[in-house]
Coordinates of C-alpha atoms and ligand atoms in Angstrom, one line a residue:
M1 CA -14.6 -5.7 7.8
R2 CA -17.1 -7.2 5.4
R3 CA -19.5 -4.5 4.2
Q4 CA -18.6 -1.9 1.8
P5 CA -20.3 1.5 1.5
E6 CA -20.9 3.1 -1.9
L7 CA -18.2 5.7 -2.5
V8 CA -17.6 5.1 -6.1
R9 CA -18.3 8.0 -8.3
P10 CA -18.8 6.4 -11.7
R11 CA -16.4 7.9 -14.2
T12 CA -17.3 7.4 -17.8
R13 CA -14.5 7.1 -20.2
R14 CA -14.2 10.1 -22.5
R15 CA -12.1 10.4 -25.6
S16 CA -9.8 13.2 -25.1
C17 CA -10.9 16.1 -27.3
A18 CA -8.5 18.8 -26.4
P19 CA -5.5 17.9 -28.7
L20 CA -7.8 17.4 -31.7
L21 CA -9.6 20.6 -31.0
A22 CA -6.4 22.5 -31.1
V23 CA -5.7 21.3 -34.6
F24 CA -9.1 21.1 -36.1
S25 CA -10.9 23.7 -34.1
L26 CA -14.0 23.6 -36.2
L27 CA -14.5 19.8 -36.0
S28 CA -16.7 18.1 -33.4
C29 CA -14.8 15.5 -31.5
G30 CA -17.8 13.3 -30.8
T31 CA -17.6 9.8 -32.3
G32 CA -21.3 9.2 -32.8
P33 CA -22.8 8.0 -36.1
Q34 CA -24.0 11.5 -37.0
D35 CA -20.3 12.7 -37.5
P36 CA -19.4 13.3 -41.1
V37 CA -16.7 11.0 -42.4
R38 CA -13.8 13.1 -43.5
A39 CA -11.0 11.4 -45.4
D40 CA -8.5 14.1 -44.5
I41 CA -8.6 13.6 -40.7
P42 CA -5.7 11.4 -39.5
P43 CA -6.7 8.4 -37.4
A44 CA -7.5 9.4 -33.8
P45 CA -4.7 8.8 -31.3
P46 CA -5.3 6.1 -28.7
P47 CA -7.7 7.4 -26.1
A48 CA -5.9 9.1 -23.2
A49 CA -6.7 8.5 -19.6
P50 CA -9.8 10.3 -18.3
Q51 CA -9.2 14.0 -18.0
I52 CA -8.9 15.0 -14.4
A53 CA -6.9 18.0 -13.3
L54 CA -3.5 17.0 -12.0
E55 CA -3.0 17.8 -8.3
P56 CA -0.4 20.6 -7.8
P57 CA 2.2 20.5 -5.0
A58 CA 0.5 21.0 -1.6
D59 CA 0.5 24.5 0.0
P60 CA 3.5 24.7 2.4
A61 CA 1.4 26.3 5.1
A62 CA -1.1 23.4 5.0
V63 CA 1.8 20.9 5.1
A64 CA 3.2 22.6 8.2
R65 CA -0.2 22.6 9.9
G66 CA -0.7 18.9 8.9
Q67 CA 2.7 17.9 10.4
A68 CA 1.6 19.3 13.7
L69 CA -1.7 17.5 13.5
I70 CA 0.1 14.1 13.0
D71 CA 1.6 14.7 16.4
R72 CA -1.7 15.8 18.0
F73 CA -3.6 12.8 16.6
E74 CA -0.9 10.4 17.6
C75 CA -0.9 8.5 14.3
V76 CA 2.4 6.8 15.3
R77 CA 0.5 4.8 18.0
C78 CA -0.7 2.6 15.1
H79 CA 1.3 3.4 11.9
D80 CA 4.9 3.6 10.8
L81 CA 5.5 7.0 9.3
P82 CA 8.6 8.0 7.4
G83 CA 10.8 10.4 9.4
R84 CA 9.0 9.8 12.7
E85 CA 9.8 7.9 15.8
P86 CA 7.2 5.1 16.5
A87 CA 5.3 5.5 19.8
P88 CA 6.9 3.8 22.8
L89 CA 5.8 0.1 23.2
E90 CA 3.5 0.8 26.2
K91 CA 1.5 3.2 24.0
H92 CA 1.7 1.4 20.6
C93 CA -1.6 -0.4 20.0
V94 CA -0.2 -2.5 17.1
R95 CA 3.4 -3.2 18.1
C96 CA 2.5 -4.5 21.5
H97 CA -0.1 -6.8 20.1
Q98 CA 2.4 -8.0 17.4
D99 CA 5.1 -8.7 20.1
I100 CA 2.6 -10.7 22.1
L101 CA 1.5 -12.8 19.1
A102 CA 5.1 -13.4 18.1
G103 CA 6.0 -14.4 21.7
R104 CA 8.5 -11.5 22.0
F105 CA 6.7 -9.8 24.9
P106 CA 8.3 -10.3 28.3
A107 CA 5.6 -12.2 30.1
P108 CA 5.4 -15.8 31.5
P109 CA 4.6 -18.4 28.8
G110 CA 1.2 -19.3 30.3
T111 CA 0.1 -15.7 30.3
L112 CA 1.4 -15.1 26.8
R113 CA -0.6 -18.0 25.5
E114 CA -3.8 -16.8 27.2
W115 CA -3.3 -13.3 25.7
Q116 CA -2.5 -14.7 22.3
G117 CA -5.9 -16.5 22.3
H118 CA -7.7 -13.2 22.9
I119 CA -6.0 -10.7 20.6
T120 CA -7.5 -10.3 17.1
H121 CA -7.6 -6.5 16.7
L122 CA -4.9 -4.1 15.7
T123 CA -2.4 -6.8 14.8
D124 CA -1.5 -5.3 11.4
V125 CA -2.0 -1.9 9.8
P126 CA -0.6 -0.4 6.6
A127 CA 2.6 1.6 7.0
L128 CA 2.2 5.2 5.7
H129 CA 5.1 5.1 3.2
G130 CA 4.9 6.3 -0.4
L131 CA 1.5 7.8 0.2
D132 CA 2.0 10.1 -2.8
R133 CA 0.5 7.3 -4.9
F134 CA -2.9 8.5 -3.6
R135 CA -5.0 11.5 -4.5
R136 CA -4.7 14.2 -1.9
A137 CA -8.4 15.0 -2.3
W138 CA -9.4 11.4 -1.8
L139 CA -7.3 11.1 1.4
A140 CA -8.8 14.3 2.9
G141 CA -12.3 13.0 2.4
W142 CA -11.5 9.5 3.7
L143 CA -9.6 10.7 6.8
H144 CA -12.7 12.8 7.7
T145 CA -15.1 9.9 7.1
P146 CA -13.1 6.7 6.8
H147 CA -14.7 3.5 5.5
D148 CA -13.2 0.0 5.4
L149 CA -10.6 -0.6 2.6
R150 CA -9.1 -3.9 3.6
P151 CA -11.6 -6.8 3.9
G152 CA -8.9 -9.0 5.5
L153 CA -8.3 -6.7 8.5
D154 CA -10.5 -6.7 11.6
S155 CA -9.8 -3.1 12.4
T156 CA -10.5 0.0 10.4
M157 CA -9.1 3.5 10.5
P158 CA -10.8 5.2 13.5
R159 CA -13.2 8.1 12.9
L160 CA -11.1 10.8 14.6
A161 CA -12.4 14.1 16.0
L162 CA -11.3 16.1 13.0
G163 CA -13.0 18.7 10.8
T164 CA -12.7 19.0 7.0
A165 CA -10.0 21.7 7.2
E166 CA -7.9 19.5 9.5
A167 CA -8.4 16.5 7.2
A168 CA -7.2 18.6 4.3
D169 CA -4.1 19.7 6.2
L170 CA -3.2 16.1 7.2
A171 CA -3.6 15.1 3.5
A172 CA -1.3 17.9 2.5
A173 CA 1.4 16.8 5.0
L174 CA 1.1 13.2 3.9
I175 CA 1.0 13.9 0.2
P176 CA 3.0 17.1 -0.4
A177 CA 4.1 16.1 -3.9
A178 CA 2.5 17.1 -7.2
E179 CA 0.8 14.5 -9.3
A180 CA 2.7 13.2 -12.4
A181 CA 1.0 13.3 -15.8
A182 CA -1.3 10.3 -16.6
P183 CA 0.1 7.6 -18.9
A184 CA -1.7 6.6 -22.1
A185 CA -4.7 4.4 -21.5
G186 CA -4.2 0.6 -21.5
D187 CA -6.1 -2.2 -23.2
L188 CA -9.0 -3.1 -20.9
A189 CA -9.7 -6.4 -22.5
R190 CA -6.1 -7.5 -22.1
G191 CA -6.2 -6.2 -18.5
R192 CA -9.2 -8.5 -17.8
E193 CA -7.2 -11.5 -19.1
L194 CA -4.1 -10.6 -17.1
F195 CA -6.1 -10.2 -13.9
G196 CA -6.9 -13.9 -14.1
D197 CA -3.5 -15.1 -15.4
K198 CA -1.6 -13.2 -12.8
S199 CA -3.8 -14.4 -9.9
C200 CA -4.7 -10.9 -8.7
A201 CA -7.9 -12.2 -7.1
L202 CA -5.9 -14.6 -4.9
C203 CA -5.3 -11.6 -2.5
H204 CA -7.7 -8.9 -3.7
R205 CA -11.4 -8.6 -3.4
F206 CA -12.9 -6.5 -6.2
T207 CA -16.5 -5.9 -5.1
G208 CA -18.9 -5.2 -7.9
A209 CA -16.5 -6.4 -10.7
P210 CA -17.1 -9.6 -12.6
N211 CA -15.8 -12.6 -10.8
I212 CA -12.4 -13.7 -12.2
A213 CA -10.9 -16.7 -10.6
P214 CA -7.1 -16.6 -9.9
A215 CA -4.9 -18.9 -12.0
A216 CA -3.9 -22.1 -10.1
R217 CA -0.4 -20.8 -9.4
L218 CA 1.0 -17.4 -8.4
P219 CA 3.5 -16.0 -10.9
V220 CA 6.0 -15.4 -8.1
P221 CA 6.9 -17.7 -5.2
L222 CA 5.6 -16.6 -1.7
D223 CA 6.1 -18.2 1.6
E224 CA 3.2 -18.8 3.9
A225 CA 3.9 -15.7 6.1
Q226 CA 4.1 -13.4 3.0
L227 CA 0.9 -14.8 1.7
Q228 CA -0.9 -14.3 5.0
R229 CA 0.2 -10.6 5.2
G230 CA -0.8 -10.1 1.6
L231 CA -4.3 -11.5 2.3
A232 CA -4.7 -9.4 5.4
Q233 CA -3.6 -6.1 3.8
A234 CA -4.9 -6.3 0.2
P235 CA -7.3 -3.5 -0.4
D236 CA -10.7 -4.0 -2.1
L237 CA -9.9 -2.8 -5.6
R238 CA -13.3 -1.2 -5.8
F239 CA -11.9 2.0 -4.2
T240 CA -8.7 2.2 -6.3
R241 CA -10.2 4.3 -9.1
E242 CA -11.2 6.8 -6.5
R243 CA -8.0 6.9 -4.5
M244 CA -5.0 6.3 -6.7
R245 CA -3.3 8.7 -9.1
P246 CA -3.3 7.1 -12.5
A247 CA 0.5 7.4 -13.2
A248 CA 1.2 6.1 -9.7
L249 CA -1.1 3.1 -10.3
V250 CA 0.9 2.0 -13.4
A251 CA 4.2 2.5 -11.5
W252 CA 2.9 0.6 -8.5
L253 CA 1.8 -2.4 -10.6
L254 CA 5.3 -2.6 -12.2
D255 CA 7.1 -2.6 -8.8
P256 CA 5.2 -2.2 -5.5
P257 CA 8.3 -2.5 -3.2
R258 CA 10.0 0.3 -5.1
H259 CA 7.2 2.6 -4.1
K260 CA 6.7 1.3 -0.6
P261 CA 9.6 -0.7 0.8
G262 CA 8.3 -3.6 2.9
T263 CA 4.8 -3.7 1.3
P264 CA 3.1 -7.1 1.3
M265 CA 2.2 -6.8 -2.4
P266 CA 4.8 -8.8 -4.3
K267 CA 6.5 -7.6 -7.5
I268 CA 4.7 -9.6 -10.2
P269 CA 6.6 -9.6 -13.5
L270 CA 4.8 -7.3 -16.0
D271 CA 5.8 -5.2 -18.8
E272 CA 4.7 -1.6 -19.2
A273 CA 1.8 -2.4 -21.6
D274 CA 0.6 -5.1 -19.2
A275 CA 0.7 -2.7 -16.3
R276 CA -1.3 -0.1 -18.3
A277 CA -3.8 -2.8 -19.3
L278 CA -4.3 -3.9 -15.7
A279 CA -4.6 -0.3 -14.6
A280 CA -7.3 0.2 -17.3
Y281 CA -9.1 -2.9 -16.0
V282 CA -8.9 -1.9 -12.3
T283 CA -10.1 1.7 -12.9
E284 CA -12.6 1.3 -15.8
V285 CA -14.4 -2.0 -15.6
P286 CA -18.0 -1.2 -14.9
L287 CA -19.0 -2.0 -11.3
E288 CA -22.2 -3.3 -9.9
P289 CA -23.7 -0.9 -7.3
P290 CA -23.1 -2.2 -3.7
P291 CA -26.0 -3.7 -1.8
A292 CA -28.1 -0.9 -0.1
P293 CA -27.0 -0.3 3.5
K294 CA -29.0 -2.4 6.0
H295 CA -31.0 -0.5 8.6
V296 CA -29.5 -1.4 12.0
Q297 CA -32.1 -3.0 14.1
R298 CA -32.2 -2.5 17.9
L299 CA -33.4 -5.9 19.2
P300 CA -36.4 -6.0 21.7
L301 CA -35.5 -6.3 25.4
L302 CA -35.1 -9.8 26.8
E303 CA -37.7 -11.3 29.3
R304 CA -35.0 -13.0 31.4
R305 CA -32.8 -11.5 34.0
V306 CA -29.4 -10.2 32.9
T307 CA -26.6 -9.7 35.5
W308 CA -23.5 -7.4 35.6
A309 CA -21.3 -10.5 35.4
E310 CA -22.8 -11.4 32.1
V311 CA -22.5 -8.0 30.4
E312 CA -19.1 -7.5 31.9
A313 CA -17.8 -10.8 30.5
K314 CA -19.5 -10.6 27.1
V315 CA -19.1 -6.9 26.3
F316 CA -17.1 -4.6 28.6
K317 CA -14.2 -6.8 29.6
R318 CA -14.0 -8.3 26.2
T319 CA -13.4 -5.2 24.2
C320 CA -14.3 -1.9 25.8
W321 CA -12.0 -1.8 28.8
H322 CA -8.9 -1.9 26.6
C323 CA -9.6 1.8 25.8
H324 CA -11.8 2.6 28.8
S325 CA -9.9 1.4 31.9
D326 CA -9.1 2.7 35.3
P327 CA -5.9 4.9 35.1
D328 CA -4.7 3.6 38.5
Y329 CA -4.1 0.1 37.1
A330 CA -2.6 1.1 33.8
R331 CA 0.3 3.2 34.9
G332 CA -1.7 6.4 34.8
D333 CA -3.2 5.9 31.4
G334 CA -6.7 4.6 31.2
G335 CA -6.7 4.4 27.4
P336 CA -8.0 6.7 24.8
G337 CA -11.6 6.4 25.9
N338 CA -10.7 7.5 29.5
S339 CA -7.5 9.5 29.6
G340 CA -7.8 10.7 26.0
G341 CA -5.6 9.9 23.1
Y342 CA -5.6 10.0 19.2
G343 CA -6.6 13.6 19.6
F344 CA -9.6 12.9 21.8
T345 CA -10.2 14.9 25.0
P346 CA -10.3 12.8 28.1
R347 CA -13.9 11.4 28.6
R348 CA -13.0 9.8 31.9
L349 CA -15.2 6.8 31.1
D350 CA -14.1 3.7 32.9
L351 CA -15.8 0.5 31.6
A352 CA -13.7 -1.9 33.6
S353 CA -15.9 -2.0 36.8
Y354 CA -19.4 -1.6 38.0
T355 CA -18.7 1.6 39.8
G356 CA -16.6 2.9 37.0
I357 CA -19.4 2.6 34.4
A358 CA -22.0 3.9 36.9
S359 CA -20.0 7.2 37.3
G360 CA -20.4 8.0 33.6
S361 CA -18.3 10.2 31.3
V362 CA -17.3 13.8 31.0
G363 CA -19.3 15.7 28.3
D364 CA -18.2 18.6 26.1
D365 CA -19.3 21.0 28.9
G366 CA -16.8 19.4 31.3
K367 CA -19.6 18.0 33.5
R368 CA -20.1 14.3 34.3
R369 CA -23.1 12.7 32.7
S370 CA -24.7 9.2 32.7
V371 CA -24.0 6.8 29.9
F372 CA -27.3 5.1 30.6
A373 CA -29.5 8.2 30.1
P374 CA -31.9 7.8 27.2
L375 CA -31.5 9.8 24.0
A376 CA -34.6 11.4 22.3
D377 CA -35.7 8.0 20.8
G378 CA -35.4 6.3 24.2
T379 CA -32.1 4.4 23.5
P380 CA -29.6 4.5 26.4
R381 CA -26.6 6.5 25.2
I382 CA -24.1 3.7 25.6
V383 CA -26.4 1.4 23.6
A384 CA -26.7 4.0 20.9
H385 CA -22.9 4.3 20.6
M386 CA -22.7 0.5 20.0
L387 CA -25.5 0.6 17.4
A388 CA -23.7 3.5 15.7
R389 CA -20.7 1.2 15.1
H390 CA -22.9 -1.1 13.1
A391 CA -24.2 1.9 11.1
E392 CA -20.6 3.0 10.4
V393 CA -19.7 -0.5 9.0
E394 CA -22.9 -0.2 6.8
G395 CA -21.4 2.9 5.3
A396 CA -23.2 5.7 7.4
A397 CA -21.5 8.4 9.4
P398 CA -23.9 8.7 12.3
E399 CA -23.6 11.7 14.6
L400 CA -22.6 9.5 17.6
R401 CA -19.2 7.9 17.2
G402 CA -19.4 4.2 16.9
M403 CA -18.1 2.0 19.7
P404 CA -15.8 0.1 19.9
L405 CA -13.9 2.8 18.0
G406 CA -12.7 1.5 14.7
L407 CA -13.1 -2.2 15.7
T408 CA -15.6 -5.0 15.0
P409 CA -19.1 -4.1 16.1
V410 CA -20.5 -5.8 19.3
P411 CA -22.9 -8.5 18.1
L412 CA -26.5 -7.2 18.2
A413 CA -27.5 -10.0 20.6
D414 CA -24.8 -8.7 23.1
I415 CA -26.0 -5.1 22.7
Q416 CA -29.4 -6.5 23.5
L417 CA -28.0 -7.8 26.8
V418 CA -26.6 -4.4 27.8
D419 CA -29.9 -2.8 26.8
T420 CA -31.9 -5.3 28.9
W421 CA -29.5 -5.0 31.9
I422 CA -30.0 -1.2 31.9
A423 CA -33.8 -1.5 31.6
Q424 CA -33.8 -3.9 34.6
G425 CA -32.1 -1.2 36.8
R426 CA -28.5 -2.5 36.3
P427 CA -28.5 -5.4 38.8
Q428 CA -25.1 -6.2 40.2
Ligands
HEC1 C1 -6.0 3.0 16.4 C2 -5.1 2.8 15.3 C3 -5.0 3.9 14.3 C4 -4.7 5.2 14.4 C5 -4.4 6.0 15.8 C6 -4.6 5.8 13.1 N1 -4.8 4.9 12.2 FE1 -4.7 5.1 10.2 N2 -5.4 3.2 9.9 C7 -5.6 2.3 10.9 C8 -6.1 1.1 10.3 C9 -6.5 -0.2 11.0 C10 -6.0 1.3 8.9 C11 -6.4 0.3 7.8 C12 -7.8 0.6 7.4 C13 -8.3 -0.1 6.2 O1 -7.4 -0.6 5.4 O2 -9.5 -0.2 6.0 C14 -5.6 2.6 8.7 C15 -5.3 3.2 7.4 C16 -4.8 4.4 7.2 C17 -4.5 5.0 5.9 C18 -4.7 4.3 4.6 C19 -3.3 3.8 4.1 C20 -3.4 2.8 2.9 O3 -2.4 2.4 2.4 O4 -4.6 2.4 2.6 C21 -4.0 6.2 6.1 C22 -3.5 7.2 5.0 C23 -4.0 6.5 7.5 N3 -4.5 5.4 8.2 C24 -3.6 7.7 8.1 C25 -3.7 7.9 9.5 C26 -3.4 9.2 10.1 C27 -2.9 10.4 9.3 C28 -3.5 9.0 11.4 C29 -3.4 10.1 12.5 C30 -4.2 11.3 12.2 C31 -4.0 7.7 11.6 N4 -4.0 7.0 10.5 C32 -4.2 7.1 12.9 C33 -5.5 2.5 12.2 C34 -5.1 3.7 12.8
HEC2 C1 1.7 -3.1 26.5 C2 1.0 -3.9 25.6 C3 -0.3 -3.4 25.0 C4 -0.5 -2.2 24.5 C5 0.4 -1.0 24.4 C6 -1.9 -2.3 23.9 N1 -2.5 -3.5 24.2 FE1 -4.3 -4.1 23.6 N2 -4.0 -5.9 24.5 C7 -2.8 -6.2 25.2 C8 -3.0 -7.5 25.8 C9 -2.0 -8.3 26.7 C10 -4.3 -8.0 25.5 C11 -5.0 -9.3 25.9 C12 -5.6 -9.1 27.2 C13 -6.4 -10.3 27.7 O1 -6.1 -11.4 27.3 O2 -7.2 -10.1 28.6 C14 -4.9 -6.9 24.7 C15 -6.2 -6.9 24.1 C16 -6.8 -5.9 23.5 C17 -8.1 -5.9 23.0 C18 -9.1 -7.0 23.1 C19 -8.8 -8.2 22.2 C20 -9.2 -7.9 20.8 O3 -8.3 -8.1 19.9 O4 -10.3 -7.4 20.5 C21 -8.3 -4.7 22.4 C22 -9.6 -4.2 21.7 C23 -7.1 -3.9 22.5 N3 -6.2 -4.7 23.2 C24 -7.0 -2.6 22.0 C25 -5.8 -1.9 22.2 C26 -5.7 -0.5 21.8 C27 -6.8 0.3 21.1 C28 -4.5 -0.1 22.2 C29 -3.8 1.3 22.0 C30 -4.6 2.3 22.7 C31 -3.8 -1.2 22.8 N4 -4.7 -2.3 22.8 C32 -2.5 -1.2 23.3 C33 -1.7 -5.5 25.3 C34 -1.5 -4.2 24.8
HEC3 C1 0.1 -11.8 -2.4 C2 -1.1 -11.0 -2.4 C3 -1.3 -10.0 -3.6 C4 -1.3 -10.4 -4.9 C5 -1.2 -11.7 -5.6 C6 -1.6 -9.1 -5.6 N1 -1.7 -8.1 -4.7 FE1 -2.1 -6.2 -5.1 N2 -1.9 -5.7 -3.2 C7 -1.6 -6.5 -2.2 C8 -1.4 -5.8 -1.0 C9 -1.2 -6.4 0.4 C10 -1.6 -4.5 -1.3 C11 -1.6 -3.3 -0.3 C12 -0.1 -2.9 -0.2 C13 0.2 -1.9 0.9 O1 -0.7 -1.1 1.2 O2 1.3 -1.8 1.3 C14 -1.9 -4.4 -2.7 C15 -2.1 -3.2 -3.4 C16 -2.6 -3.2 -4.7 C17 -3.1 -2.0 -5.4 C18 -3.3 -0.6 -4.8 C19 -4.7 -0.5 -4.4 C20 -5.1 0.6 -3.5 O3 -6.3 1.0 -3.6 O4 -4.3 1.0 -2.7 C21 -3.4 -2.4 -6.6 C22 -4.0 -1.5 -7.7 C23 -3.1 -3.8 -6.7 N3 -2.6 -4.2 -5.5 C24 -3.4 -4.5 -7.9 C25 -3.0 -5.9 -8.0 C26 -3.0 -6.6 -9.3 C27 -3.6 -6.0 -10.6 C28 -2.6 -7.8 -9.0 C29 -2.3 -8.9 -10.0 C30 -1.4 -8.5 -11.1 C31 -2.2 -7.9 -7.6 N4 -2.5 -6.7 -7.1 C32 -1.7 -9.0 -7.0 C33 -1.5 -7.9 -2.3 C34 -1.5 -8.6 -3.5
HEC4 C1 -10.1 1.8 20.4 C2 -10.4 2.5 21.6 C3 -11.8 2.4 22.1 C4 -12.6 1.2 22.3 C5 -12.1 -0.2 22.1 C6 -13.8 1.6 22.9 N1 -13.9 3.0 23.0 FE1 -15.5 4.1 23.7 N2 -14.4 5.8 23.3 C7 -13.1 5.9 22.8 C8 -12.8 7.2 22.6 C9 -11.5 7.8 22.1 C10 -13.9 8.0 23.1 C11 -14.0 9.5 23.0 C12 -14.8 9.9 21.8 C13 -15.2 11.3 21.6 O1 -14.7 12.1 22.4 O2 -15.9 11.6 20.7 C14 -14.9 7.1 23.5 C15 -16.2 7.4 23.9 C16 -17.2 6.6 24.3 C17 -18.4 6.9 24.8 C18 -19.0 8.4 24.9 C19 -18.5 9.1 26.0 C20 -19.1 10.5 26.0 O3 -19.4 11.1 27.0 O4 -19.1 11.1 24.9 C21 -19.1 5.8 25.1 C22 -20.5 5.7 25.7 C23 -18.2 4.7 24.8 N3 -17.0 5.2 24.4 C24 -18.6 3.4 25.0 C25 -17.7 2.3 24.6 C26 -18.1 0.9 24.7 C27 -19.5 0.4 25.2 C28 -17.1 0.2 24.2 C29 -17.0 -1.3 23.9 C30 -18.1 -1.9 23.2 C31 -16.1 1.1 23.8 N4 -16.5 2.4 24.1 C32 -14.9 0.8 23.2 C33 -12.3 4.8 22.5 C34 -12.7 3.5 22.5

């Protein structure tokens, strides 16, 4: 996903006053020019990392609730999770696509080739190992209102039907451990140099930070497949200062695979001071604010006639029906948007046929309702859901859940086709 919402809380670097105060309780620990110069004060220790309360171990009751929610929300349909069985192949949105792309899926070669040409989404997701490198509080907020972290992945974490308490319980289950004490601060200027020398920007975007070109060669050999996975999964480092625990960040930079076996980030030779310098650069270099979110424009209706065949090919059969299909054809499961899944109640919305879409969906009151009915501003509901996906990618959390759920938005010109088709009375 390309656009990044603003989630960065600027954290100014403070000199740590607490230790000094304990010794010289009467002295101010400011460093401004108005401070009296006192020959008897020892030189200040190197500045410590910013003072943020360390996270304690998670509440065991919350951990237990969160474990049950991992089952309810079917996280294993997309992610590997330590200690849990992956979902069976016919339910696993990522593994099945990977098997097809790798040619492992049992299907005739011609069919496989055709499928391979169509599949772009949900082909790679981060495994959920070693999550205790993240802040529990960050994870709770992000699970509730996810935004894109990895510019190289087409799919994002879906916005699930969970409240803030459930998000906090999930975060407790995924990050039960207490946070380790922050290491001493590193040398930011040295970190800036290393960032170029060690080719960090080969894989990472760092939105808002100064542009630092990677060195011509990576400091470690990587084959093409490793490089491609690295490019796909490297997070935008803009968010790292929000999400990573400072001690874990330094430990991660020294040896990523030790913290997360199988991670696509290679181990790049660094000593401890280098790692602290890079951590200082990543978390403290001032960032430009992101561009203001664009207002999502509903295009005017077309003059020409639009047929079902056209909207079916361009929109519904391209993306939607993979989650909204007819349960009869898909061994009883019509996908998360029809039969339910990932914790969603069954909406019984079939977008695979003209009659299916005409029979609408099941609302919260259990009654069938039209997906064409206009909302208060006149936008047909199904069109509003597709526009909402654009708003989500722009960084908003609209009331309507964006469709297609967690995937690339439908181009505005294709939404316009559906809009026009509905306005023309949905010709067949
Ligand atoms: C439909 C597939 C899908 C499901 C189901 C899903 N996720 Fe995700 N998740 C993703 C994708 C895609 C990403 C990568 C997002 C990004 O990097 O922007 C992701 C990222 C994450 C991350 C960030 C990990 C990291 O290293 O950055 C966490 C944590 C996570 N998911 C937890 C969960 C939990 C907990 C559940 C169940 C409640 C869940 N996911 C269900 C697709 C899914
Ligand atoms: C049993 C294997 C299998 C499983 C499980 C599976 N898919 Fe697919 N998926 C496919 C195949 C095959 C295609 C290509 C179909 C075609 O070419 O018409 C596809 C295509 C897609 C597409 C359209 C292509 C694209 O990349 O945009 C989407 C979206 C999609 N799948 C989403 C999902 C989601 C979400 C899940 C989990 C709920 C899922 N799939 C589970 C086999 C699978
Ligand atoms: C070959 C590509 C590649 C290179 C080169 C690379 N990284 Fe990474 N990095 C990744 C990937 C992929 C991840 C995500 C790993 C995962 O989630 O399993 C990652 C994760 C990280 C994270 C965690 C960020 C977060 O928010 O979760 C930091 C910090 C980081 N890298 C910094 C660096 C620095 C600094 C350098 C240069 C010394 C560097 N990386 C070089 C691929 C790379
Ligand atoms: C990755 C799976 C997935 C894909 C792909 C997907 N949907 Fe959905 N859709 C869902 C789920 C799950 C729900 C239920 C959400 C809820 O209950 O809030 C849903 C709900 C809806 C609803 C609201 C139904 C109601 O009554 O609340 C509409 C309309 C909709 N989808 C349209 C679409 C369209 C149009 C597309 C293609 C552009 C699409 N969906 C693609 C999973 C998906």
